């Protein structure tokens, strides 16, 4: 039996804290609703969110990472409606959403689906997805 960990993300960094502190109150409220697993309320805010890719200062994750780690498919589908969603965003641990779905959520099928989306996003934006680009 595989033991699954509850997704909490990592400790926020100064860069993620400063990025989020510049966000609107809607952005903060949106991430707080996701952390509280109040997905219907969070989904209702998606059209008003200014930075859909913002890192949460306490977890170091984006909404996409939190949804992937918690296997919140309704929330994922709603996030995918945003044209400015960065499918290759990395959390403060350098993980893609597909990695979070696999390692935290324990959902191989969701991880595979997210990886396909990451590849499609990379091709569309003429960038590299897997293997991860090396820093530098």
PDB file of C-alpha atoms in Angstrom:
ATOM      1  CA  UNK A   1       0.000   0.000   0.000  1.00  0.00           C
ATOM      2  CA  UNK A   2       1.328   3.402  -0.978  1.00  0.00           C
ATOM      3  CA  UNK A   3       1.183   5.984   1.735  1.00  0.00           C
ATOM      4  CA  UNK A   4      -0.020   9.329   0.433  1.00  0.00           C
ATOM      5  CA  UNK A   5       1.032  12.559   1.963  1.00  0.00           C
ATOM      6  CA  UNK A   6      -1.307  15.488   2.438  1.00  0.00           C
ATOM      7  CA  UNK A   7      -0.337  18.291   0.102  1.00  0.00           C
ATOM      8  CA  UNK A   8       0.896  21.353   1.862  1.00  0.00           C
ATOM      9  CA  UNK A   9       3.685  22.452  -0.460  1.00  0.00           C
ATOM     10  CA  UNK A  10       6.888  23.902   0.862  1.00  0.00           C
ATOM     11  CA  UNK A  11       7.845  26.868   2.947  1.00  0.00           C
ATOM     12  CA  UNK A  12       7.446  30.102   1.027  1.00  0.00           C
ATOM     13  CA  UNK A  13      10.517  31.980  -0.029  1.00  0.00           C
ATOM     14  CA  UNK A  14      11.040  35.684   0.055  1.00  0.00           C
ATOM     15  CA  UNK A  15      10.538  35.854  -3.709  1.00  0.00           C
ATOM     16  CA  UNK A  16       7.225  34.005  -3.508  1.00  0.00           C
ATOM     17  CA  UNK A  17       6.128  36.161  -0.574  1.00  0.00           C
ATOM     18  CA  UNK A  18       6.912  39.370  -2.407  1.00  0.00           C
ATOM     19  CA  UNK A  19       5.198  38.104  -5.545  1.00  0.00           C
ATOM     20  CA  UNK A  20       2.011  37.292  -3.646  1.00  0.00           C
ATOM     21  CA  UNK A  21       2.070  40.482  -1.575  1.00  0.00           C
ATOM     22  CA  UNK A  22       1.738  42.367  -4.858  1.00  0.00           C
ATOM     23  CA  UNK A  23      -1.380  40.351  -5.740  1.00  0.00           C
ATOM     24  CA  UNK A  24      -4.909  41.563  -5.342  1.00  0.00           C
ATOM     25  CA  UNK A  25      -7.160  40.624  -2.467  1.00  0.00           C
ATOM     26  CA  UNK A  26      -9.096  38.432  -4.910  1.00  0.00           C
ATOM     27  CA  UNK A  27      -5.877  36.521  -5.673  1.00  0.00           C
ATOM     28  CA  UNK A  28      -5.190  35.999  -1.972  1.00  0.00           C
ATOM     29  CA  UNK A  29      -8.789  34.988  -1.288  1.00  0.00           C
ATOM     30  CA  UNK A  30      -8.679  32.576  -4.250  1.00  0.00           C
ATOM     31  CA  UNK A  31      -5.621  30.735  -2.909  1.00  0.00           C
ATOM     32  CA  UNK A  32      -7.047  30.680   0.620  1.00  0.00           C
ATOM     33  CA  UNK A  33     -10.265  29.086  -0.664  1.00  0.00           C
ATOM     34  CA  UNK A  34      -8.250  26.399  -2.454  1.00  0.00           C
ATOM     35  CA  UNK A  35      -6.220  25.674   0.671  1.00  0.00           C
ATOM     36  CA  UNK A  36      -9.498  25.358   2.601  1.00  0.00           C
ATOM     37  CA  UNK A  37     -10.762  22.972  -0.115  1.00  0.00           C
ATOM     38  CA  UNK A  38     -13.687  25.269  -0.883  1.00  0.00           C
ATOM     39  CA  UNK A  39     -13.340  24.609  -4.589  1.00  0.00           C
ATOM     40  CA  UNK A  40     -16.762  25.816  -5.778  1.00  0.00           C
ATOM     41  CA  UNK A  41     -16.133  29.239  -4.243  1.00  0.00           C
ATOM     42  CA  UNK A  42     -12.601  29.321  -5.680  1.00  0.00           C
ATOM     43  CA  UNK A  43     -13.894  28.364  -9.132  1.00  0.00           C
ATOM     44  CA  UNK A  44     -16.376  31.245  -8.991  1.00  0.00           C
ATOM     45  CA  UNK A  45     -13.455  33.662  -8.455  1.00  0.00           C
ATOM     46  CA  UNK A  46     -11.310  32.412 -11.357  1.00  0.00           C
ATOM     47  CA  UNK A  47     -12.513  35.055 -13.872  1.00  0.00           C
ATOM     48  CA  UNK A  48     -11.570  37.826 -11.408  1.00  0.00           C
ATOM     49  CA  UNK A  49      -8.122  36.507 -10.433  1.00  0.00           C
ATOM     50  CA  UNK A  50      -5.377  38.755 -11.771  1.00  0.00           C
ATOM     51  CA  UNK A  51      -2.410  36.373 -11.463  1.00  0.00           C
ATOM     52  CA  UNK A  52      -3.592  32.785 -11.899  1.00  0.00           C
ATOM     53  CA  UNK A  53       0.049  31.610 -11.655  1.00  0.00           C
ATOM     54  CA  UNK A  54       0.866  33.312  -8.345  1.00  0.00           C
ATOM     55  CA  UNK A  55       2.797  31.338  -5.763  1.00  0.00           C
ATOM     56  CA  UNK A  56       1.159  31.020  -2.378  1.00  0.00           C
ATOM     57  CA  UNK A  57       3.649  32.366   0.202  1.00  0.00           C
ATOM     58  CA  UNK A  58       2.860  29.732   2.836  1.00  0.00           C
ATOM     59  CA  UNK A  59       2.992  26.655   0.594  1.00  0.00           C
ATOM     60  CA  UNK A  60       5.181  27.780  -2.301  1.00  0.00           C
ATOM     61  CA  UNK A  61       2.653  26.324  -4.742  1.00  0.00           C
ATOM     62  CA  UNK A  62       0.364  27.723  -7.399  1.00  0.00           C
ATOM     63  CA  UNK A  63      -3.342  26.949  -7.647  1.00  0.00           C
ATOM     64  CA  UNK A  64      -2.457  24.409 -10.342  1.00  0.00           C
ATOM     65  CA  UNK A  65      -0.055  22.597  -8.000  1.00  0.00           C
ATOM     66  CA  UNK A  66      -2.576  22.552  -5.161  1.00  0.00           C
ATOM     67  CA  UNK A  67      -5.303  21.185  -7.437  1.00  0.00           C
ATOM     68  CA  UNK A  68      -2.952  18.522  -8.815  1.00  0.00           C
ATOM     69  CA  UNK A  69      -1.753  17.445  -5.372  1.00  0.00           C
ATOM     70  CA  UNK A  70      -5.285  17.145  -4.068  1.00  0.00           C
ATOM     71  CA  UNK A  71      -6.648  15.490  -7.227  1.00  0.00           C
ATOM     72  CA  UNK A  72      -9.253  18.280  -7.510  1.00  0.00           C
ATOM     73  CA  UNK A  73     -10.314  17.629 -11.105  1.00  0.00           C
ATOM     74  CA  UNK A  74     -13.196  20.145 -11.071  1.00  0.00           C
ATOM     75  CA  UNK A  75     -10.764  22.849 -10.065  1.00  0.00           C
ATOM     76  CA  UNK A  76      -8.221  21.719 -12.662  1.00  0.00           C
ATOM     77  CA  UNK A  77     -10.826  21.913 -15.428  1.00  0.00           C
ATOM     78  CA  UNK A  78     -11.776  25.405 -14.309  1.00  0.00           C
ATOM     79  CA  UNK A  79      -8.134  26.519 -14.187  1.00  0.00           C
ATOM     80  CA  UNK A  80      -7.614  25.231 -17.736  1.00  0.00           C
ATOM     81  CA  UNK A  81     -10.185  27.768 -18.980  1.00  0.00           C
ATOM     82  CA  UNK A  82      -7.669  30.549 -18.324  1.00  0.00           C
ATOM     83  CA  UNK A  83      -5.572  31.334 -21.390  1.00  0.00           C
ATOM     84  CA  UNK A  84      -2.841  32.812 -19.169  1.00  0.00           C
ATOM     85  CA  UNK A  85      -2.400  29.634 -17.092  1.00  0.00           C
ATOM     86  CA  UNK A  86       1.240  28.538 -17.178  1.00  0.00           C
ATOM     87  CA  UNK A  87       1.090  24.743 -17.420  1.00  0.00           C
ATOM     88  CA  UNK A  88       4.872  24.575 -16.915  1.00  0.00           C
ATOM     89  CA  UNK A  89       4.959  26.618 -13.735  1.00  0.00           C
ATOM     90  CA  UNK A  90       7.149  25.223 -11.010  1.00  0.00           C
ATOM     91  CA  UNK A  91       6.587  25.435  -7.281  1.00  0.00           C
ATOM     92  CA  UNK A  92       9.336  26.583  -4.913  1.00  0.00           C
ATOM     93  CA  UNK A  93      10.683  23.011  -4.897  1.00  0.00           C
ATOM     94  CA  UNK A  94      11.058  23.115  -8.692  1.00  0.00           C
ATOM     95  CA  UNK A  95       8.238  20.609  -9.292  1.00  0.00           C
ATOM     96  CA  UNK A  96       5.823  20.668 -12.202  1.00  0.00           C
ATOM     97  CA  UNK A  97       2.104  20.030 -11.524  1.00  0.00           C
ATOM     98  CA  UNK A  98       2.427  16.504 -12.959  1.00  0.00           C
ATOM     99  CA  UNK A  99       5.138  15.710 -10.408  1.00  0.00           C
ATOM    100  CA  UNK A 100       2.928  16.937  -7.582  1.00  0.00           C
ATOM    101  CA  UNK A 101       0.020  14.820  -8.843  1.00  0.00           C
ATOM    102  CA  UNK A 102       2.290  11.770  -8.869  1.00  0.00           C
ATOM    103  CA  UNK A 103       4.339  12.229  -5.688  1.00  0.00           C
ATOM    104  CA  UNK A 104       1.833  13.979  -3.438  1.00  0.00           C
ATOM    105  CA  UNK A 105      -1.550  13.039  -4.890  1.00  0.00           C
ATOM    106  CA  UNK A 106      -0.514   9.503  -5.756  1.00  0.00           C
ATOM    107  CA  UNK A 107      -2.571   9.636  -8.948  1.00  0.00           C
ATOM    108  CA  UNK A 108      -0.654   8.123 -11.853  1.00  0.00           C
ATOM    109  CA  UNK A 109      -3.426   8.754 -14.402  1.00  0.00           C
ATOM    110  CA  UNK A 110      -3.759  12.413 -13.438  1.00  0.00           C
ATOM    111  CA  UNK A 111       0.018  12.827 -13.501  1.00  0.00           C
ATOM    112  CA  UNK A 112       0.133  11.350 -17.026  1.00  0.00           C
ATOM    113  CA  UNK A 113      -2.672  13.646 -18.161  1.00  0.00           C
ATOM    114  CA  UNK A 114      -0.924  16.689 -16.695  1.00  0.00           C
ATOM    115  CA  UNK A 115       2.350  15.646 -18.313  1.00  0.00           C
ATOM    116  CA  UNK A 116       0.615  15.503 -21.706  1.00  0.00           C
ATOM    117  CA  UNK A 117      -0.764  18.993 -21.112  1.00  0.00           C
ATOM    118  CA  UNK A 118       2.710  20.201 -20.102  1.00  0.00           C
ATOM    119  CA  UNK A 119       4.190  18.829 -23.323  1.00  0.00           C
ATOM    120  CA  UNK A 120       1.428  20.428 -25.419  1.00  0.00           C
ATOM    121  CA  UNK A 121       1.955  23.742 -23.617  1.00  0.00           C
ATOM    122  CA  UNK A 122       5.714  23.508 -24.223  1.00  0.00           C
ATOM    123  CA  UNK A 123       5.215  22.853 -27.928  1.00  0.00           C
ATOM    124  CA  UNK A 124       2.700  25.679 -28.254  1.00  0.00           C
ATOM    125  CA  UNK A 125       5.087  28.094 -26.523  1.00  0.00           C
ATOM    126  CA  UNK A 126       8.230  26.730 -28.187  1.00  0.00           C
ATOM    127  CA  UNK A 127       9.875  25.776 -24.906  1.00  0.00           C
ATOM    128  CA  UNK A 128      11.092  22.600 -23.230  1.00  0.00           C
ATOM    129  CA  UNK A 129       9.088  20.578 -20.725  1.00  0.00           C
ATOM    130  CA  UNK A 130      10.594  17.141 -20.073  1.00  0.00           C
ATOM    131  CA  UNK A 131      13.250  16.464 -19.209  1.00  0.00           C
ATOM    132  CA  UNK A 132      13.361  19.545 -17.057  1.00  0.00           C
ATOM    133  CA  UNK A 133      15.525  22.302 -18.454  1.00  0.00           C
ATOM    134  CA  UNK A 134      18.825  22.581 -16.619  1.00  0.00           C
ATOM    135  CA  UNK A 135      19.283  25.841 -14.728  1.00  0.00           C
ATOM    136  CA  UNK A 136      21.696  28.307 -16.091  1.00  0.00           C
TER     137      UNK A 136
END
